[in-house]
Short mmCIF file of C-alpha atoms in Angstrom, two decimals:
data_model
loop_
_atom_site.label_atom_id
_atom_site.label_comp_id
_atom_site.label_asym_id
_atom_site.label_seq_id
_atom_site.Cartn_x
_atom_site.Cartn_y
_atom_site.Cartn_z
CA MET K 144 -0.38 0.58 0.00
CA ARG K 145 3.13 2.28 0.87
CA ASN K 146 4.69 1.79 -2.32
CA GLN K 147 1.24 2.00 -4.26
CA GLY K 148 1.01 5.36 -2.39
CA TRP K 149 4.08 6.58 -3.33
CA ARG K 150 3.57 5.18 -7.20
CA GLY K 151 0.39 7.19 -7.01
CA LEU K 152 2.28 11.16 -5.99
CA VAL K 153 4.84 10.44 -7.88
CA GLY K 154 2.00 10.06 -11.48
CA VAL K 155 0.35 12.60 -9.81
CA ALA K 156 3.61 14.81 -9.84
CA LEU K 157 4.08 14.01 -13.31
CA ALA K 158 0.45 14.53 -14.14
CA LEU K 159 1.31 18.55 -13.49
CA ALA K 160 4.26 18.92 -14.74
CA ALA K 161 2.83 17.81 -17.83
CA ILE K 162 0.28 20.38 -17.87
CA ALA K 163 2.48 23.05 -15.41
CA LEU K 164 4.86 22.95 -19.12
CA PRO K 165 5.28 24.96 -20.87
CA ALA K 166 4.29 25.81 -24.87
CA ALA K 167 8.18 27.20 -25.57
CA ALA K 168 9.00 23.32 -24.70
CA GLN K 169 7.54 22.98 -27.75
CA PRO K 170 9.69 22.82 -31.41
CA TYR K 171 10.12 25.46 -32.91
CA LYS K 172 9.22 25.44 -36.69
CA ALA K 173 11.77 25.16 -39.26
CA GLU K 174 10.55 27.67 -40.87
CA TYR K 175 7.70 30.95 -40.53
CA THR K 176 5.30 32.46 -42.75
CA LEU K 177 5.37 36.17 -43.04
CA SER K 178 2.53 37.52 -44.82
CA ILE K 179 1.62 41.28 -46.62
CA VAL K 180 -0.35 42.40 -49.13
CA PRO K 181 1.91 44.81 -51.86
CA ASP K 182 5.16 43.27 -53.49
CA GLY K 183 8.71 44.24 -50.61
CA GLY K 184 9.65 47.03 -52.95
CA THR K 185 7.41 49.48 -50.79
CA PRO K 186 7.59 50.94 -47.13
CA TRP K 187 5.07 48.09 -45.89
CA GLY K 188 7.75 45.89 -47.65
CA LYS K 189 10.80 47.30 -46.57
CA GLY K 190 9.33 47.34 -42.89
CA THR K 191 7.98 43.55 -42.71
CA GLN K 192 11.96 42.57 -44.40
CA LEU K 193 13.94 43.81 -41.64
CA TRP K 194 11.54 41.98 -38.71
CA ALA K 195 12.37 39.31 -40.69
CA ASP K 196 16.27 40.04 -40.62
CA MET K 197 16.75 41.87 -36.91
CA VAL K 198 14.60 38.05 -35.67
CA ARG K 199 16.92 36.00 -37.49
CA GLU K 200 20.29 37.58 -36.51
CA ARG K 201 19.30 38.27 -33.01
CA THR K 202 17.71 34.65 -32.24
CA GLN K 203 20.76 32.83 -32.93
CA GLY K 204 18.12 31.42 -36.32
CA ARG K 205 16.05 30.25 -34.11
CA ILE K 206 13.12 31.70 -36.26
CA ASN K 207 13.49 32.41 -39.73
CA ILE K 208 10.53 33.75 -41.00
CA ARG K 209 9.83 33.87 -44.78
CA LEU K 210 8.28 37.24 -46.25
CA HIS K 211 5.24 35.55 -48.59
CA PRO K 212 4.33 39.69 -50.64
CA ASN K 213 1.41 39.76 -52.62
CA ALA K 214 -1.23 38.08 -50.84
CA THR K 215 0.20 34.92 -51.81
CA LEU K 216 -0.45 32.74 -49.53
CA MET K 217 -4.45 34.06 -49.49
CA GLY K 218 -4.23 33.38 -53.28
CA GLY K 219 -4.02 37.64 -53.89
CA ASP K 220 -7.18 37.89 -52.06
CA GLN K 221 -5.65 40.09 -49.59
CA THR K 222 -9.02 39.68 -47.97
CA ARG K 223 -9.01 36.41 -46.35
CA GLU K 224 -5.16 37.38 -44.90
CA PHE K 225 -6.89 37.42 -41.32
CA THR K 226 -8.59 34.20 -40.92
CA ALA K 227 -5.40 32.70 -43.04
CA LEU K 228 -3.56 34.11 -39.27
CA ARG K 229 -6.06 33.10 -36.95
CA GLN K 230 -6.83 29.47 -38.32
CA GLY K 231 -2.85 29.05 -38.16
CA VAL K 232 -2.56 28.77 -42.09
CA ILE K 233 0.09 31.71 -41.81
CA ASP K 234 1.78 32.17 -39.26
CA MET K 235 2.70 35.74 -39.01
CA ALA K 236 1.76 39.09 -40.80
CA VAL K 237 1.80 42.94 -40.96
CA GLY K 238 -1.73 43.58 -42.53
CA SER K 239 -4.29 46.48 -43.60
CA THR K 240 -6.47 47.46 -40.81
CA ILE K 241 -9.06 48.18 -43.78
CA ASN K 242 -8.42 44.56 -45.33
CA TRP K 243 -8.88 42.87 -41.56
CA SER K 244 -11.91 45.17 -40.96
CA SER K 245 -14.07 42.41 -41.56
CA ALA K 246 -13.01 39.99 -38.65
CA ILE K 247 -12.29 43.53 -36.63
CA PRO K 248 -14.93 45.89 -37.60
CA GLU K 249 -13.62 48.49 -35.19
CA PHE K 250 -10.67 48.94 -37.35
CA ASN K 251 -12.92 50.69 -39.42
CA LEU K 252 -12.53 53.48 -37.71
CA PHE K 253 -9.26 54.65 -39.92
CA SER K 254 -12.12 54.52 -42.68
CA LEU K 255 -14.28 57.26 -41.76
CA PRO K 256 -13.89 59.75 -44.60
CA PHE K 257 -11.52 62.70 -42.97
CA LEU K 258 -11.70 61.72 -39.71
CA LEU K 259 -7.49 62.29 -39.50
CA ARG K 260 -6.49 65.45 -40.30
CA GLY K 261 -2.60 64.57 -40.67
CA TYR K 262 -0.03 62.14 -39.10
CA ARG K 263 -0.47 63.81 -35.70
CA SER K 264 -3.81 63.08 -35.73
CA LEU K 265 -3.70 59.88 -36.72
CA ASP K 266 0.18 58.81 -33.90
CA ALA K 267 -2.80 59.87 -31.94
CA LEU K 268 -4.62 57.21 -32.06
CA THR K 269 -3.01 54.45 -32.81
CA GLN K 270 -0.39 55.56 -30.56
CA GLY K 271 -2.89 56.68 -27.18
CA GLU K 272 -5.71 54.48 -25.64
CA VAL K 273 -8.01 54.20 -29.24
CA GLY K 274 -4.55 51.62 -30.05
CA ARG K 275 -4.29 50.64 -26.84
CA GLU K 276 -8.35 49.55 -27.63
CA LEU K 277 -7.74 48.25 -31.42
CA PHE K 278 -4.90 45.65 -29.85
CA ARG K 279 -7.52 44.05 -26.88
CA ARG K 280 -9.57 43.49 -29.88
CA VAL K 281 -6.79 42.30 -32.29
CA GLU K 282 -6.22 39.94 -29.49
CA GLU K 283 -9.80 38.39 -28.64
CA GLN K 284 -9.13 36.81 -32.00
CA GLY K 285 -6.54 35.17 -31.44
CA VAL K 286 -3.66 37.17 -32.93
CA VAL K 287 -1.28 38.80 -31.12
CA PRO K 288 -0.14 42.27 -31.99
CA LEU K 289 3.34 44.52 -31.52
CA ALA K 290 3.52 47.23 -33.08
CA TRP K 291 1.39 49.74 -35.21
CA GLY K 292 2.82 50.76 -38.54
CA GLU K 293 1.82 52.61 -41.47
CA ASN K 294 0.68 52.68 -45.25
CA GLY K 295 -0.35 55.98 -44.91
CA PHE K 296 -2.91 58.73 -46.27
CA ARG K 297 -4.89 57.59 -49.34
CA GLN K 298 -5.32 59.66 -52.19
CA VAL K 299 -7.81 59.11 -55.57
CA THR K 300 -6.37 59.13 -59.29
CA ASN K 301 -7.94 58.18 -62.66
CA SER K 302 -7.81 58.52 -66.13
CA ARG K 303 -10.16 60.48 -67.34
CA ARG K 304 -10.12 64.27 -65.66
CA ALA K 305 -9.00 66.05 -62.50
CA ILE K 306 -11.09 65.26 -59.32
CA ARG K 307 -12.01 69.07 -56.91
CA ALA K 308 -15.35 69.08 -56.17
CA PRO K 309 -17.33 66.34 -56.20
CA GLU K 310 -19.43 66.68 -58.80
CA ASP K 311 -15.44 65.28 -60.94
CA MET K 312 -16.67 62.06 -60.32
CA ARG K 313 -19.69 61.16 -60.90
CA GLY K 314 -19.59 58.20 -63.68
CA LEU K 315 -16.60 57.59 -63.04
CA ARG K 316 -15.47 53.36 -61.95
CA PHE K 317 -13.09 53.35 -59.01
CA ARG K 318 -11.28 49.99 -57.80
CA VAL K 319 -12.06 49.93 -53.96
CA VAL K 320 -10.95 47.08 -51.51
CA GLY K 321 -13.79 44.70 -50.28
CA SER K 322 -14.86 47.45 -47.70
CA LEU K 323 -18.52 47.85 -47.73
CA LEU K 324 -17.83 51.35 -46.31
CA PHE K 325 -15.76 52.40 -48.74
CA ASN K 326 -18.41 51.45 -51.64
CA ASP K 327 -21.06 53.79 -48.97
CA ILE K 328 -18.42 56.66 -49.46
CA PHE K 329 -18.08 57.14 -53.37
CA THR K 330 -21.48 55.88 -54.32
CA ALA K 331 -22.16 58.70 -52.16
CA LEU K 332 -19.68 60.93 -54.31
CA GLY K 333 -21.71 60.27 -57.62
CA ALA K 334 -18.73 57.47 -58.81
CA VAL K 335 -19.35 54.14 -59.54
CA PRO K 336 -17.16 51.63 -56.83
CA THR K 337 -16.25 48.48 -57.88
CA GLN K 338 -14.61 46.05 -55.65
CA MET K 339 -11.52 43.48 -56.54
CA THR K 340 -7.67 42.18 -55.94
CA TRP K 341 -5.26 44.29 -56.55
CA GLY K 342 -3.78 41.87 -59.29
CA GLU K 343 -7.28 42.21 -60.65
CA ALA K 344 -6.70 45.83 -60.62
CA ILE K 345 -4.07 46.30 -62.11
CA ARG K 346 -5.32 44.59 -64.91
CA ALA K 347 -8.35 46.87 -65.82
CA LEU K 348 -6.76 49.78 -66.00
CA ARG K 349 -4.88 48.69 -68.19
CA SER K 350 -7.28 47.49 -70.45
CA ARG K 351 -9.12 50.87 -69.00
CA LYS K 352 -12.45 48.66 -67.59
CA ILE K 353 -12.68 51.48 -64.74
CA ASP K 354 -10.97 54.85 -64.36
CA GLY K 355 -8.78 54.75 -61.16
CA GLN K 356 -7.84 53.68 -57.57
CA GLU K 357 -7.38 55.18 -54.16
CA ASN K 358 -4.04 53.80 -52.25
CA PRO K 359 -1.82 55.51 -50.83
CA ILE K 360 0.74 57.37 -52.55
CA THR K 361 3.45 54.50 -51.76
CA ILE K 362 1.82 51.70 -53.72
CA PHE K 363 0.46 54.49 -56.43
CA ASN K 364 4.36 54.58 -57.33
CA ASN K 365 5.70 51.51 -56.65
CA ALA K 366 3.17 49.85 -58.65
CA ARG K 367 4.15 52.40 -61.28
CA LEU K 368 0.49 53.54 -62.15
CA ASP K 369 1.13 56.09 -65.05
CA THR K 370 2.14 54.42 -67.14
CA VAL K 371 -1.95 52.28 -66.76
CA GLY K 372 -3.23 55.83 -67.14
CA GLN K 373 -3.70 57.20 -63.92
CA ARG K 374 -2.50 60.52 -65.13
CA TYR K 375 -5.19 62.23 -62.73
CA LEU K 376 -4.02 62.92 -59.13
CA THR K 377 -6.08 64.55 -55.82
CA VAL K 378 -4.04 64.60 -52.53
CA TRP K 379 -7.26 65.09 -50.59
CA ASP K 380 -6.18 62.50 -47.33
CA TYR K 381 -9.49 61.53 -46.85
CA VAL K 382 -8.89 58.11 -44.49
CA ALA K 383 -5.08 55.93 -43.21
CA ASP K 384 -4.67 53.15 -43.45
CA PRO K 385 -2.50 51.88 -40.22
CA ILE K 386 -1.17 47.68 -40.80
CA VAL K 387 -0.24 46.32 -37.69
CA PHE K 388 2.83 44.04 -36.75
CA VAL K 389 0.66 40.06 -35.40
CA VAL K 390 1.87 36.38 -34.64
CA ASN K 391 -0.53 33.64 -34.35
CA ARG K 392 -1.51 33.06 -30.66
CA GLN K 393 -0.16 29.42 -30.48
CA VAL K 394 2.88 30.37 -32.61
CA TRP K 395 3.46 32.80 -30.01
CA ASP K 396 2.83 30.81 -27.12
CA SER K 397 5.42 27.92 -28.69
CA TRP K 398 7.87 30.15 -28.27
CA SER K 399 10.59 30.92 -25.13
CA PRO K 400 10.20 34.95 -23.23
CA GLN K 401 12.84 35.47 -24.10
CA ASP K 402 12.46 35.14 -27.76
CA ARG K 403 9.23 36.69 -27.84
CA ASP K 404 10.42 39.61 -26.16
CA ILE K 405 13.17 39.26 -29.56
CA VAL K 406 10.46 39.06 -31.24
CA ARG K 407 8.07 41.75 -30.20
CA ASP K 408 11.60 44.51 -30.21
CA ALA K 409 12.08 43.72 -34.12
CA ALA K 410 8.71 45.13 -34.70
CA VAL K 411 8.75 47.96 -32.99
CA GLU K 412 12.35 48.20 -33.95
CA ALA K 413 10.80 47.60 -37.80
CA ALA K 414 7.88 49.05 -37.46
CA ARG K 415 9.07 52.68 -36.40
CA PHE K 416 11.72 52.47 -39.68
CA GLU K 417 8.60 51.73 -42.09
CA VAL K 418 6.98 54.08 -41.33
CA THR K 419 9.56 56.59 -41.55
CA LEU K 420 9.78 55.01 -45.09
CA ALA K 421 6.20 55.54 -45.72
CA ARG K 422 6.17 59.50 -44.69
CA GLU K 423 9.53 60.36 -45.73
CA ASP K 424 8.77 62.78 -49.35
CA LEU K 425 11.54 61.47 -51.73
CA LEU K 426 12.38 58.77 -53.62
CA THR K 427 14.66 56.58 -53.76
CA SER K 428 16.52 59.32 -56.17
CA GLY K 429 16.44 61.92 -54.41
CA GLN K 430 13.65 63.89 -56.32
CA GLY K 431 11.12 65.49 -54.56
CA MET K 432 8.67 63.22 -54.70
CA TRP K 433 5.52 65.55 -56.19
CA GLU K 434 8.20 66.93 -59.13
CA ASN K 435 9.82 63.13 -59.35
CA LEU K 436 5.12 62.23 -60.56
CA GLU K 437 4.81 65.94 -62.28
CA ALA K 438 7.70 64.84 -64.33
CA ARG K 439 6.39 61.82 -65.32
CA GLY K 440 3.23 63.32 -66.51
CA VAL K 441 0.65 63.61 -63.67
CA LYS K 442 -1.69 66.21 -62.68
CA VAL K 443 -1.14 66.38 -58.68
CA ALA K 444 -4.33 68.00 -57.77
CA ARG K 445 -4.83 69.90 -54.00
CA LEU K 446 -7.73 70.39 -52.21
CA ASN K 447 -7.74 74.67 -50.31
CA PRO K 448 -10.23 74.22 -47.49
CA GLU K 449 -13.36 75.52 -48.84
CA GLN K 450 -12.67 72.68 -51.85
CA ARG K 451 -12.07 70.17 -48.76
CA GLN K 452 -15.41 71.05 -47.52
CA ARG K 453 -17.76 69.95 -49.92
CA PHE K 454 -16.16 66.52 -50.19
CA VAL K 455 -16.72 66.32 -46.08
CA ASP K 456 -20.35 67.45 -46.08
CA ALA K 457 -20.93 65.52 -49.48
CA THR K 458 -19.81 62.07 -47.32
CA ARG K 459 -20.90 62.78 -44.00
CA PRO K 460 -24.09 60.79 -43.72
CA VAL K 461 -22.23 58.26 -44.79
CA TYR K 462 -20.07 58.69 -41.78
CA VAL K 463 -22.45 58.93 -39.69
CA LYS K 464 -23.56 55.78 -40.88
CA TRP K 465 -20.74 53.95 -39.43
CA LYS K 466 -19.92 55.75 -36.37
CA ALA K 467 -23.21 54.05 -35.49
CA LEU K 468 -21.35 50.29 -37.39
CA VAL K 469 -17.84 50.82 -36.06
CA GLY K 470 -19.01 51.64 -32.10
CA ARG K 471 -20.28 54.91 -30.95
CA ASP K 472 -18.06 55.35 -27.61
CA LEU K 473 -14.93 54.77 -29.63
CA VAL K 474 -15.22 56.52 -32.64
CA GLU K 475 -16.22 59.77 -29.88
CA LYS K 476 -13.22 58.53 -28.61
CA ALA K 477 -10.96 58.63 -31.59
CA GLU K 478 -12.43 62.38 -31.46
CA ALA K 479 -12.25 63.79 -29.07
CA ALA K 480 -8.19 62.41 -28.98
CA VAL K 481 -7.73 63.79 -32.93
CA ARG K 482 -9.76 67.62 -31.74
CA ASP K 483 -7.54 67.51 -28.43
CA GLU K 484 -3.88 66.97 -31.32
CA SER K 485 -5.41 69.75 -33.43
CA ILE K 486 -5.43 72.03 -30.51
CA SER K 487 -1.92 71.13 -28.76
CA SER K 488 -0.79 71.38 -31.88
CA LYS K 489 -1.43 75.01 -32.04
CA SER K 490 -0.71 75.69 -28.85
CA PRO K 491 3.51 77.87 -29.30
CA SER K 492 3.79 76.03 -26.70
CA LEU K 493 4.51 73.02 -28.41
CA GLY K 494 6.05 74.85 -31.70
CA THR K 495 9.68 72.86 -32.10
CA ARG K 496 7.02 69.72 -31.98
CA LYS K 497 7.44 66.89 -34.89
#
């Protein structure tokens, strides 16, 4: 009986040890998949590659990451990326809040038309309580968010005419991303929105099946959209597109605490580098970006305050509708942060702030 009792205690101890065995004791994969939607030449791609390289170096090869650009792991359909990540089909991603908004409706916050008033207001959201609340929503989906990056403010281009007023968009066919919010915005402006993947959009622009598209200027330049007829560009900064550095929860839990710290720190550094690139007003040639565009035959229109307000007014019903869908409390918190940042940026005591 005594021996049986001892064996029983040993058995219980071993069972408890097995339960308490940290997930980090699981074997690491030989290679981890890392997905992005654009190609590696964009700031998005360069920042993501830097993340992978730093992690590989700092873990001495324990975490070996392979970058898969152009949404290849999802057959080119960027709207499927977050689902694939959550299900473990892919291990890591640096993804767009727009593309992931179908899974996390609160991400539509950044696509509310004309909510933001420049980079300071965007930073006020991503680096403040709003950003932390959105990260909590990501975690609820079984994904670990690590850092905010940036695809930039989105501009509108087309092959037909300059756009300076809502009437100029009437009847034009635009490719938009897979979000009903974008359908509503462009419909309110009198345009004809069509949802399609980026690969489909390039072919449709080339064949003139559609007239235009909307994207940050870095994407315009990287894809050389001027070579597929996009000769008219309007700088309107109507929405922004933050991106998020994330890891699948099961993958994250399989790493040691030390390696998790390495991955997180590298993500923060890579995101900071990526944001700097996305905001840089120079191309690799050293020429000013806007001068370079105009030299290539692109006609750039900039909205004055009165012109911008006409677009704000035309899309206000869309804003009100989607404020309720995104979540009134969250949107009002974001509006307050944007308002506070706008006031503080005008303060003389903050004149040296960048």
